[in-house]
Structure formats: C-alpha cells, structure tokens
PDB file of C-alpha atoms in Angstrom:
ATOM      1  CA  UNK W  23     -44.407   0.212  61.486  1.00  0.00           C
ATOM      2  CA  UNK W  24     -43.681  -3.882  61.804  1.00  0.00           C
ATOM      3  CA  UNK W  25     -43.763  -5.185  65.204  1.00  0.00           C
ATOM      4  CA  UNK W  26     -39.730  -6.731  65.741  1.00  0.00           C
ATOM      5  CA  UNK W  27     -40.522  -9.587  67.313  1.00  0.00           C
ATOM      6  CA  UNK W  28     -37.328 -10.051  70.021  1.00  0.00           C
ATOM      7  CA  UNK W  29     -36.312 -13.876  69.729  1.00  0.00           C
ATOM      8  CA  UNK W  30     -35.397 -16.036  72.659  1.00  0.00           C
ATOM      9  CA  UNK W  31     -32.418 -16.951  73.925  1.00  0.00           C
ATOM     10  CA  UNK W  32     -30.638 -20.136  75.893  1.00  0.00           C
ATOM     11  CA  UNK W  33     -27.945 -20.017  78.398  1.00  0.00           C
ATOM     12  CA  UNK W  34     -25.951 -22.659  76.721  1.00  0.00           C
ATOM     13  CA  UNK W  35     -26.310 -21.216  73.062  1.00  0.00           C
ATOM     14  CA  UNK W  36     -25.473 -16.987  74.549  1.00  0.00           C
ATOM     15  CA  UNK W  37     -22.224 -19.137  76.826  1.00  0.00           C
ATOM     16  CA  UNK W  38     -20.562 -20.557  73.240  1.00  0.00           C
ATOM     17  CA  UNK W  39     -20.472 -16.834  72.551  1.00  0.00           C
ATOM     18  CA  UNK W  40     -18.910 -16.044  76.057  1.00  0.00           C
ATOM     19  CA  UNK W  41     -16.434 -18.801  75.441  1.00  0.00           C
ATOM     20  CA  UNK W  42     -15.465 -17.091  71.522  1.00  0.00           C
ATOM     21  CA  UNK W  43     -14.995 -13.322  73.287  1.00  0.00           C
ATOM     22  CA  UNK W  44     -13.028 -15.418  76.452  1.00  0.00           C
ATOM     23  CA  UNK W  45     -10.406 -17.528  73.531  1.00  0.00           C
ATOM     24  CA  UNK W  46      -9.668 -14.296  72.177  1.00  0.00           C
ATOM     25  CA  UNK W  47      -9.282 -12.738  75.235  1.00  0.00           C
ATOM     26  CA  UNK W  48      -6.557 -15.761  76.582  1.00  0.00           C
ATOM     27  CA  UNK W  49      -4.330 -15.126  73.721  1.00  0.00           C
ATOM     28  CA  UNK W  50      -3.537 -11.263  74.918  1.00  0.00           C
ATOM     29  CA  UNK W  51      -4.347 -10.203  78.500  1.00  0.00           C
ATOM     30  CA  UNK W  52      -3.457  -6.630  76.918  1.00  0.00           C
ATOM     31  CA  UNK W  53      -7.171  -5.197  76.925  1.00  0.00           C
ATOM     32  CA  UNK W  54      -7.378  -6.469  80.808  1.00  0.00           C
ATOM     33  CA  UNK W  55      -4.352  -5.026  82.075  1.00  0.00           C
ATOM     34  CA  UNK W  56      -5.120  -1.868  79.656  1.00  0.00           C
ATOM     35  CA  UNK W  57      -8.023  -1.739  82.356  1.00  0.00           C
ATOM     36  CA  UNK W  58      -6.189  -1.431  85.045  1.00  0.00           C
ATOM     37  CA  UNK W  59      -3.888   1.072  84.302  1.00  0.00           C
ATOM     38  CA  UNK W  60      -5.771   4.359  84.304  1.00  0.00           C
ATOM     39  CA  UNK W  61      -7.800   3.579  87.607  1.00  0.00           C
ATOM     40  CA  UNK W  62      -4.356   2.617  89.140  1.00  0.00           C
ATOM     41  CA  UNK W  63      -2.914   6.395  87.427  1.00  0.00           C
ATOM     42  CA  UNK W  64      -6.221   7.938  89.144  1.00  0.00           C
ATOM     43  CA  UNK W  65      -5.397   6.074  92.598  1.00  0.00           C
ATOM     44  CA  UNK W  66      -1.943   7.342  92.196  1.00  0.00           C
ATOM     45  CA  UNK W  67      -2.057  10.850  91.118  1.00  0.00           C
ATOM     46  CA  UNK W  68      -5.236  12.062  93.120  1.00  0.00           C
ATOM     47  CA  UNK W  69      -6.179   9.431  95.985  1.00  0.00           C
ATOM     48  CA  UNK W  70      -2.559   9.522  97.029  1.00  0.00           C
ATOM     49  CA  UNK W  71      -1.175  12.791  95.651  1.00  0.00           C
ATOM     50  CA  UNK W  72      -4.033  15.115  96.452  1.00  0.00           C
ATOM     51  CA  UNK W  73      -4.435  13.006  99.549  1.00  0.00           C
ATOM     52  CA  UNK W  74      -1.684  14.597 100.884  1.00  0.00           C
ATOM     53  CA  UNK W  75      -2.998  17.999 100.460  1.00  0.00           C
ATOM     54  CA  UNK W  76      -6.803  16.833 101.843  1.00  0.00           C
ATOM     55  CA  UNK W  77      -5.532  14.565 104.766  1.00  0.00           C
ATOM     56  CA  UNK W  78      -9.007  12.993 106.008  1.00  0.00           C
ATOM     57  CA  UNK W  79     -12.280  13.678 104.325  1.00  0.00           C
ATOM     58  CA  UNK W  80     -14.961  15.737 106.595  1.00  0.00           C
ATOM     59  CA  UNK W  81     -17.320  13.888 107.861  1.00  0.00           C
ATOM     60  CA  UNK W  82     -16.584  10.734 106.548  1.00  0.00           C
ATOM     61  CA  UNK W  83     -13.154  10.942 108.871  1.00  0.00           C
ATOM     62  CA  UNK W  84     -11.116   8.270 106.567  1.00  0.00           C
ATOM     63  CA  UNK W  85      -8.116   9.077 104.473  1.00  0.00           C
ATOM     64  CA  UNK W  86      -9.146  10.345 100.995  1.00  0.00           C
ATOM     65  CA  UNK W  87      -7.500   7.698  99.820  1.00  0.00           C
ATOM     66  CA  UNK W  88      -9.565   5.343 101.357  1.00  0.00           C
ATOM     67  CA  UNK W  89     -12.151   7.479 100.334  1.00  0.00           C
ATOM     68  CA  UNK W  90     -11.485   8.015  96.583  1.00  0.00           C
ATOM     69  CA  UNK W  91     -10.218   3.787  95.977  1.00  0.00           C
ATOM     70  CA  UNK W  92     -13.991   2.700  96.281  1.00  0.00           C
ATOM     71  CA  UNK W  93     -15.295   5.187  93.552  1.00  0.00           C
ATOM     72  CA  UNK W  94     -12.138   4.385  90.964  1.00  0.00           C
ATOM     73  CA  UNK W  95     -13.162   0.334  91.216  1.00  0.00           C
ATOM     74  CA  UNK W  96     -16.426   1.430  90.488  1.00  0.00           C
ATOM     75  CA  UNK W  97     -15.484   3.514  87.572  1.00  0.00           C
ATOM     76  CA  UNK W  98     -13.041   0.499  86.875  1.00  0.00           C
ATOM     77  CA  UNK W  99     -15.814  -1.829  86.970  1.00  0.00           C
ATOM     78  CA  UNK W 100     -18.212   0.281  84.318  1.00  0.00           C
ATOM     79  CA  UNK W 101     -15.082   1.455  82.062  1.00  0.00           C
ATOM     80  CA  UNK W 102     -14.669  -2.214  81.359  1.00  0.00           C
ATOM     81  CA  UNK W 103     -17.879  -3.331  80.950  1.00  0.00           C
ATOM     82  CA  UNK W 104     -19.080   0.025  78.474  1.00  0.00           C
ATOM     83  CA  UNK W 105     -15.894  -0.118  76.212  1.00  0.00           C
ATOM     84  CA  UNK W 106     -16.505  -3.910  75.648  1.00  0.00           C
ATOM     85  CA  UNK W 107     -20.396  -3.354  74.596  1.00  0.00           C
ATOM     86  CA  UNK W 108     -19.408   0.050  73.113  1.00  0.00           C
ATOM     87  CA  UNK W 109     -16.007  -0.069  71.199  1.00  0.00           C
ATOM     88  CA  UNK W 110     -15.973  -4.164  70.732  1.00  0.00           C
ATOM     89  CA  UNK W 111     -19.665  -4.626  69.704  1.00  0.00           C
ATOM     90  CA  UNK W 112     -19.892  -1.892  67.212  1.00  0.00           C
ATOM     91  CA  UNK W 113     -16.672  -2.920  65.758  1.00  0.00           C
ATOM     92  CA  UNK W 114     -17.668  -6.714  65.413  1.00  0.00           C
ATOM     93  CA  UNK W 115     -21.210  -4.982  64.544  1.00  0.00           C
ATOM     94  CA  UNK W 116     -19.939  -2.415  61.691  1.00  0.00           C
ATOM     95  CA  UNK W 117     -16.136  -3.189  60.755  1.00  0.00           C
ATOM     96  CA  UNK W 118     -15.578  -6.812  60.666  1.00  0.00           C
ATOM     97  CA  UNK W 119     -18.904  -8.196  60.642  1.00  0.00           C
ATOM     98  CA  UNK W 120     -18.900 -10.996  63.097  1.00  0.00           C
ATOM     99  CA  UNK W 121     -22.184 -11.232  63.742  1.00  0.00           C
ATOM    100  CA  UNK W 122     -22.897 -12.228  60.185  1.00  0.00           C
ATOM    101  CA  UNK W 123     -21.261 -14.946  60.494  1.00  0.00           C
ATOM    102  CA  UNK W 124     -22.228 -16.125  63.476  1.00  0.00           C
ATOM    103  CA  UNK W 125     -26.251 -15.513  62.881  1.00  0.00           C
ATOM    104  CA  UNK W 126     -26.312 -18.639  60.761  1.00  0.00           C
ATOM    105  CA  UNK W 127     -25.599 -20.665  63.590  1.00  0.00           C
ATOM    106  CA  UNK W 128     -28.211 -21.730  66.326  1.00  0.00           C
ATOM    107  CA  UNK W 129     -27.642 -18.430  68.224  1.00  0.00           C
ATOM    108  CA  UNK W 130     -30.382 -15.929  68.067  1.00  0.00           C
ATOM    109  CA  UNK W 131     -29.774 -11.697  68.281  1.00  0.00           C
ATOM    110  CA  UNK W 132     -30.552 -12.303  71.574  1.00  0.00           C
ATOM    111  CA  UNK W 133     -28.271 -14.788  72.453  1.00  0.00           C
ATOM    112  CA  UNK W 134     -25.383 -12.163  71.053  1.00  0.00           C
ATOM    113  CA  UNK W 135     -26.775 -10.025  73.149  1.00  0.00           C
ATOM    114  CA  UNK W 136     -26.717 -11.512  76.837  1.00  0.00           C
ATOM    115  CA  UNK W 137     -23.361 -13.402  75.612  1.00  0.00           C
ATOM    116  CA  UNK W 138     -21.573  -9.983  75.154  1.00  0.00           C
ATOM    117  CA  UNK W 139     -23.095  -8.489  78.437  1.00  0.00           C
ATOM    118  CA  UNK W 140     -21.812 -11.529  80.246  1.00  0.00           C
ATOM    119  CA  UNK W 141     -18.280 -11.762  78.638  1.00  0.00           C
ATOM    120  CA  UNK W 142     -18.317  -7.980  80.079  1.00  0.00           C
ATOM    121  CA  UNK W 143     -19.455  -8.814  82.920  1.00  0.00           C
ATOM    122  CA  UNK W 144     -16.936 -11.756  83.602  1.00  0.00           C
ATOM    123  CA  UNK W 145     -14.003  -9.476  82.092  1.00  0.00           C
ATOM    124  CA  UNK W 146     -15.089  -6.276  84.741  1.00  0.00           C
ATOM    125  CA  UNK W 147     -15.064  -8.947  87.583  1.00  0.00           C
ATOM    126  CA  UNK W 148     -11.466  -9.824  87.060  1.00  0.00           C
ATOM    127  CA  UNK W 149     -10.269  -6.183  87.030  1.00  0.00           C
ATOM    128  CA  UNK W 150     -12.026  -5.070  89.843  1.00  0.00           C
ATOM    129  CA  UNK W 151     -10.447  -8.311  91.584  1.00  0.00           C
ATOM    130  CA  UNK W 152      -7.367  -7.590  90.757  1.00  0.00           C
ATOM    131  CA  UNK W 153      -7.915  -3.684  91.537  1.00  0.00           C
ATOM    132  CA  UNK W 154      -9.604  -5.163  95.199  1.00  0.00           C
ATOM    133  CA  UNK W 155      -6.237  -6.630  95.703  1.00  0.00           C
ATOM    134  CA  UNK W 156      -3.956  -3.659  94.815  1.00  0.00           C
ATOM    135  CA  UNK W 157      -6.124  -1.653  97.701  1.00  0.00           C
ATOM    136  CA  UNK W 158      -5.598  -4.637  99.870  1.00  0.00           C
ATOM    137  CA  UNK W 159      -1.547  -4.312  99.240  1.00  0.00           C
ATOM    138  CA  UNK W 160      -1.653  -0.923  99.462  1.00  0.00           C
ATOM    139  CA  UNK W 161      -3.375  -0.541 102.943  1.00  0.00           C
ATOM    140  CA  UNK W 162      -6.608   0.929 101.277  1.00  0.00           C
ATOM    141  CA  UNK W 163      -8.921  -1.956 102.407  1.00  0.00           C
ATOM    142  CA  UNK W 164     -10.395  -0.739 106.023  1.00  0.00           C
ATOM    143  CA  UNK W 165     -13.279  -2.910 106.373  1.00  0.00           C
ATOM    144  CA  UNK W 166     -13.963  -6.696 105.978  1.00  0.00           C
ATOM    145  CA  UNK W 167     -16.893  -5.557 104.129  1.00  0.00           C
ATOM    146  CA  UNK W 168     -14.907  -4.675 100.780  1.00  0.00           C
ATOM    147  CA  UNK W 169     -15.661  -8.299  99.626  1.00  0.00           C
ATOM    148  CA  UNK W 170     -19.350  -6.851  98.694  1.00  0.00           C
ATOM    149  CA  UNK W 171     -17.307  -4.660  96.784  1.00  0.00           C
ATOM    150  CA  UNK W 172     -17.137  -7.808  94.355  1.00  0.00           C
ATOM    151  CA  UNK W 173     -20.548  -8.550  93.547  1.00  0.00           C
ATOM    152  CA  UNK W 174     -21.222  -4.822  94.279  1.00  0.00           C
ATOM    153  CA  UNK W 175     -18.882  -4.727  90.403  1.00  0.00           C
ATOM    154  CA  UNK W 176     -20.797  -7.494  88.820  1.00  0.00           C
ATOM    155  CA  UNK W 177     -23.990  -4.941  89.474  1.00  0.00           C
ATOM    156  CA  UNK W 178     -22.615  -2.355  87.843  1.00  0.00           C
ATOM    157  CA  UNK W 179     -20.995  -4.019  84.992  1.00  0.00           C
ATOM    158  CA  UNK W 180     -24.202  -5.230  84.171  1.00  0.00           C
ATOM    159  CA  UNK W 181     -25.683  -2.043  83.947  1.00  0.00           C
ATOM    160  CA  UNK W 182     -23.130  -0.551  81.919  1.00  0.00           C
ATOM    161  CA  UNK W 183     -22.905  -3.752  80.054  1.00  0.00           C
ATOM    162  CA  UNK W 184     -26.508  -3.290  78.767  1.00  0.00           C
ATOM    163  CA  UNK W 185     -25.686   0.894  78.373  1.00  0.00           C
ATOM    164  CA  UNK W 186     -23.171   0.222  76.195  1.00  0.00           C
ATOM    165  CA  UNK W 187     -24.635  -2.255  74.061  1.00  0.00           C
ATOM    166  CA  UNK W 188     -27.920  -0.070  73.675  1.00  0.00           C
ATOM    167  CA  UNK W 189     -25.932   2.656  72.935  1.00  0.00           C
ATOM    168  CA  UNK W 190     -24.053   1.292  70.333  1.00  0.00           C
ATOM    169  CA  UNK W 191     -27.008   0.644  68.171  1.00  0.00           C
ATOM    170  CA  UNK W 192     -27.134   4.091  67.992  1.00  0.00           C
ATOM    171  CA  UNK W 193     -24.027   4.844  66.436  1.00  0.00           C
ATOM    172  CA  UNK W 194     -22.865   5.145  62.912  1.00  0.00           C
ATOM    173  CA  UNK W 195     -19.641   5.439  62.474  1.00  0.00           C
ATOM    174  CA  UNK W 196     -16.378   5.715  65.114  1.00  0.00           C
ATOM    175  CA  UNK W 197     -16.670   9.491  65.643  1.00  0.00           C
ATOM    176  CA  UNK W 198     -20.276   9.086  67.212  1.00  0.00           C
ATOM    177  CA  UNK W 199     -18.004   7.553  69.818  1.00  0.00           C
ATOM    178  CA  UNK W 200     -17.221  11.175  70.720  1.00  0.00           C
ATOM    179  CA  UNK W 201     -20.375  12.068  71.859  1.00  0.00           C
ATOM    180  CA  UNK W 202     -20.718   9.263  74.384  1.00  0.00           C
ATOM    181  CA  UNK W 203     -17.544  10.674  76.314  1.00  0.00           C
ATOM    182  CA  UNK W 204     -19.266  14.344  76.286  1.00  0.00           C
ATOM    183  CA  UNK W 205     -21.819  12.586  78.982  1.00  0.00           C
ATOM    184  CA  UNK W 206     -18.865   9.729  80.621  1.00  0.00           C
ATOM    185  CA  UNK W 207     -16.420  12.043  81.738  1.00  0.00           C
ATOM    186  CA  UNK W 208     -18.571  14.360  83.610  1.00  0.00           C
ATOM    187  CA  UNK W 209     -20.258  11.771  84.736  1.00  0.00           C
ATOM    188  CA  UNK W 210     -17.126  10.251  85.997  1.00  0.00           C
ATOM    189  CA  UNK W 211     -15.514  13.834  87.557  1.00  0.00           C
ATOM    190  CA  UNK W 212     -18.999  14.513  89.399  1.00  0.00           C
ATOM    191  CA  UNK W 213     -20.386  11.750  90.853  1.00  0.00           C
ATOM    192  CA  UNK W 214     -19.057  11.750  94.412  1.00  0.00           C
ATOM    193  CA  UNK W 215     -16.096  10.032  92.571  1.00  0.00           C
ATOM    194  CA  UNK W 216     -13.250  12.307  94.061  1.00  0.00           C
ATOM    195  CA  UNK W 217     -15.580  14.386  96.668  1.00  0.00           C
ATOM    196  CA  UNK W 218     -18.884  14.036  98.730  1.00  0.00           C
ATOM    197  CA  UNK W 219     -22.463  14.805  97.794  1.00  0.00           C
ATOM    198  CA  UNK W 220     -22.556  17.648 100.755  1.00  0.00           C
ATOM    199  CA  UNK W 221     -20.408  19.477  98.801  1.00  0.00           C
ATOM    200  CA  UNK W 222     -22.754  19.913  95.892  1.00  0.00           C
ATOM    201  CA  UNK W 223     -25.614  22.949  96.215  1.00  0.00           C
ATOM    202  CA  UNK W 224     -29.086  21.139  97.342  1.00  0.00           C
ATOM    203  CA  UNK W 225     -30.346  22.160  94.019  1.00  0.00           C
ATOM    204  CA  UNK W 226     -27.880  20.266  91.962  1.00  0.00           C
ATOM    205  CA  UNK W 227     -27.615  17.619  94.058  1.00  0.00           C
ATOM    206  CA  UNK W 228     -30.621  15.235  92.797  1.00  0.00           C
ATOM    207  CA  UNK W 229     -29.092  15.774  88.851  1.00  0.00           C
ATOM    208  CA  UNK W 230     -26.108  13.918  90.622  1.00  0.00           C
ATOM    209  CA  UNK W 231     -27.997  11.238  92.513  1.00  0.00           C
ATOM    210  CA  UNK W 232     -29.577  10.492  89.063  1.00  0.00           C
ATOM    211  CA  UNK W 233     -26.432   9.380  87.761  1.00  0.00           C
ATOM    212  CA  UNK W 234     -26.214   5.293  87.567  1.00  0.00           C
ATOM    213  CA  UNK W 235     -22.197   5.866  88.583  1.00  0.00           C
ATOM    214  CA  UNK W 236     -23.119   7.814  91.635  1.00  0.00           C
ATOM    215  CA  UNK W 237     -25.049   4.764  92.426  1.00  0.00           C
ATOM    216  CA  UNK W 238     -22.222   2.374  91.341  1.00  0.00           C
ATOM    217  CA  UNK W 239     -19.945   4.307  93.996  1.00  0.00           C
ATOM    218  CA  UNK W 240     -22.408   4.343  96.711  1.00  0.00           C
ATOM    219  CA  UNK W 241     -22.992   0.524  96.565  1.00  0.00           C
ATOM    220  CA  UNK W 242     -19.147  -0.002  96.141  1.00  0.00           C
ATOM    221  CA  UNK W 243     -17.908   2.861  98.489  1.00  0.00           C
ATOM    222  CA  UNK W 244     -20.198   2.521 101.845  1.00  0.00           C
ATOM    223  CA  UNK W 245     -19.288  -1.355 102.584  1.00  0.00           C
ATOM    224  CA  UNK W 246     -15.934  -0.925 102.144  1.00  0.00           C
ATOM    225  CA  UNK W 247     -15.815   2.093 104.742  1.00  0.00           C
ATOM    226  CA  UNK W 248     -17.779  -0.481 106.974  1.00  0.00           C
ATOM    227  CA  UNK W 249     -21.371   1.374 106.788  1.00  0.00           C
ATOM    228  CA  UNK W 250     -23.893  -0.931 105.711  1.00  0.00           C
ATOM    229  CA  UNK W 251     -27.759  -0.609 106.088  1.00  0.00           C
ATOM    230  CA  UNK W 252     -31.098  -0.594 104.091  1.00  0.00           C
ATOM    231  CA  UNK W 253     -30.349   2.414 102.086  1.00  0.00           C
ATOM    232  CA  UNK W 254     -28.120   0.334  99.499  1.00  0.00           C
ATOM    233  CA  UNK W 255     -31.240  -1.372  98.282  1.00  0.00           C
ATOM    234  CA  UNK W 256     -31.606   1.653  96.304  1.00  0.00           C
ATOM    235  CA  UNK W 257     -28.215   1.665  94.436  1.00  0.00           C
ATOM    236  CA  UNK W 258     -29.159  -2.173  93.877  1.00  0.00           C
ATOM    237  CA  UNK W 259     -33.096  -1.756  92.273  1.00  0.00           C
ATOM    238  CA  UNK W 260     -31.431   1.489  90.820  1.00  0.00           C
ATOM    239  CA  UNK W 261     -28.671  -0.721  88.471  1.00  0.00           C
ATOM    240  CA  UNK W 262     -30.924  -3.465  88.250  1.00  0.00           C
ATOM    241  CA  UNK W 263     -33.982  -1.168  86.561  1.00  0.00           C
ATOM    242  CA  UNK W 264     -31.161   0.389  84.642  1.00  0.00           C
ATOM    243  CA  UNK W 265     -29.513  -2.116  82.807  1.00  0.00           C
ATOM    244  CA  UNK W 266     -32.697  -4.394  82.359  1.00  0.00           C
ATOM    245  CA  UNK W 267     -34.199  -1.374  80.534  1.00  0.00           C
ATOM    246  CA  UNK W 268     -31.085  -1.185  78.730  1.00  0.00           C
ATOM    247  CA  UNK W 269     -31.101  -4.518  77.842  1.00  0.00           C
ATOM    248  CA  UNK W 270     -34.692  -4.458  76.117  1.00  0.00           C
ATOM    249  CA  UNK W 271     -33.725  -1.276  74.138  1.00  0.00           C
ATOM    250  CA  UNK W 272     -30.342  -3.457  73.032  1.00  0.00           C
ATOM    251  CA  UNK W 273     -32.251  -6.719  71.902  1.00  0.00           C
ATOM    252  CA  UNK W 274     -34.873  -4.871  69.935  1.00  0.00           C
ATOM    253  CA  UNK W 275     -32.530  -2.687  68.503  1.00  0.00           C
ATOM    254  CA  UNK W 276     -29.987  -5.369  67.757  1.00  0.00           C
ATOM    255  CA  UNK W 277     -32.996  -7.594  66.035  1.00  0.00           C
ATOM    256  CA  UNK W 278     -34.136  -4.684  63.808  1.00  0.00           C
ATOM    257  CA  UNK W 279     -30.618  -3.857  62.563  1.00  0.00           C
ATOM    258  CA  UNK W 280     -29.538  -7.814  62.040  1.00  0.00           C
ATOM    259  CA  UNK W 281     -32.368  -8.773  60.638  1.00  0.00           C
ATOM    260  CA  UNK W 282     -33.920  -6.812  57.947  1.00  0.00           C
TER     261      UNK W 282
END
C-alpha cells in the first residue's frame, strides 16, 4: 500500500476558502437561522414545558430550564458544525464537485480541509451567540460566567467540525447519512443533555462520559451555573484530542480520495 503523503497547508490559502463558504452564506442567512430553530423548539417544549412538571433539578437546585439551556447550545454548537462537514462537504465532495475545481488552484486537500472546519467553526459561533442571547432575554443566563460558554462552542465545533468531515469520507451515497443519526440522536437524548449523570446506573455511566457531547455540555453547562474549577480541563484535552485525531483521519482520507 502507497504511503499518501498529507500536503501542507497556509492560513491565507485555507481563509480564501473560508471567505467562498462565508459569500455564499451572506446571500441566504436561511441555513443559520435553520440552526436555531430546533434548539429554540427543544428550549421551548422540554426546558420550559417539562420544566414545569420538574420545577428545580436535585442537587443541582436551579430551574431545569436553566439546567437543560446549557446542554441545547452545546448540541446547537455541534449540530452546526457536523451538518456543515457532513451534509455540505460530501455534497460539494460527491454531487457538484467543487473541489475539482478548486484543486487546480494554489490550495492543497489540506487547505480544503482546515478552511471547511473553520467556516464551521465561524458559522457555530454565530448561532450559539445568538442562542447565548435568547437565554439572556429569556432570564436563562444565571451566572456571569456564561461568556465561557462562547469559546466553550468554538471547542466543540471544532471537534465536531473535524467528526464530520472524517466521517464523510466514509460515505457513499446520501442514505449512508442514515447511519450517522443511528449514533447522533442517542448521543444527543443521553448525554446529561435533558438529565444528570447520577441518574444513570454506575455501570453505564462511563459509556456516557465517553461521549464527546457529554463533554461539550459539561464545559458549556458548569460555567454558566457559576461552578468553575480544574475538572473542565478534561472536557477541554478531551475535544481537543478528539477533533485533532479527527482531523488527521480527514486530511489523509481527503488526499487519497482527491488525488488518485
């Protein structure tokens, strides 16, 4: 088996791809405010319906609406960032063949790559800000430490950035797509998104600290309910190992497939 020899890759030349994904993006804000409407239908339905019924969570003693807001801006933060690497690359990948195109230009695989991570990035940022600010409206913010909840999204996005995108040079055609959702949607139902750990049998409870959105929540959740301490360097080295690895598995993939 050949060696695929990864190439390198410039911030200016993987920014000119940021700015393409960012001109498309300013002639329709749909995709963005898309974004927001199903964590807002979340807050809506269970953080303030079923908050009703719960009242304050045990042992946390905030509303679980204040409780629940934290985990659905980190889901908000990963949805955004996965469907752009997942559903945009492979299109531009498979369908209309964009990358083609733009592989006789000076950008490398790799600056494809890290441009379509960041444009992910950037795009996750401005939903979670604008989510931030609907909790902030809606009495949800508690603690002046919900500003880490910020960079706390551009963590996470970045993992699930780099997820997607390795994932996606997996698939073959749009009903692959399926199977990713058969490991999202649990994912997002059971990790400490709409309940605590404690409730979880001790034995199960390490498959759901495994979870990179259990970590997402914990480094978004616990600032903005005012608890901060050393324990949320784990979350961070957690997302960090997580989407570099994803990253390397991306690039090589990415080179293989474009340029054979």
């Amino acid at each position: 088996m050949s060696t695929v020899v990864v190439p390198a890759w410039t911030a200016r030349r993987a920014l000119a791809l940021v700015e393409r994904n960012a001109m498309i993006y300013r002639r329709s804000l749909t995709p963005l405010l898309n974004a927001l409407v199903e964590p807002v239908l979340y807050l809506l339905s269970i953080g303030v319906g079923v908050g009703l019924l719960v009242g304050t969570v045990p042992g946390v003693d905030v509303p679980y609406a204040v409780y629940v807001a934290p985990a659905i801006l980190a889901t908000t933060a990963m949805n955004t960032a996965f469907n752009q690497t997942s559903f945009g690359v492979f299109a531009r990948m498979r369908v209309e063949k964009t990358y083609e195109a733009i592989l006789p230009t000076p950008l490398s695989v790799t600056d494809i790559a890290v441009g379509e991570v960041t444009s992910a990035m950037i795009n996750a940022l401005v939903t979670s800000i604008g989510f931030l600010t609907l909790m902030a409206v809606s009495g949800l913010v508690t603690s002046a430490w919900a500003l880490l909840a910020l960079p706390a999204s551009v963590l996470i996005s970045y993992a699930f950035a780099a997820g997607g995108l390795a994932v996606t040079t997996y698939l073959r055609d749009y009903s692959d797509f399926q199977y990713i959702q058969l490991f999202m949607l649990p994912m997002f139902l059971f990790a400490t998104t709409f309940y605590p750990l404690s409730v979880y049998p001790e034995a199960v409870r390490p498959l759901i600290q495994a979870l990179p959105l259990y970590h997402g929540i914990e480094l978004v959740r616990e600032p903005m309910l005012g608890r901060l301490g050393w324990g949320l360097l784990i979350p961070v080295a957690y997302l960090l190992a997580f989407g570099s690895i994803a990253m390397a598995v991306a690039t090589r993939r990415m080179t293989r497939a474009m340029l054979r």
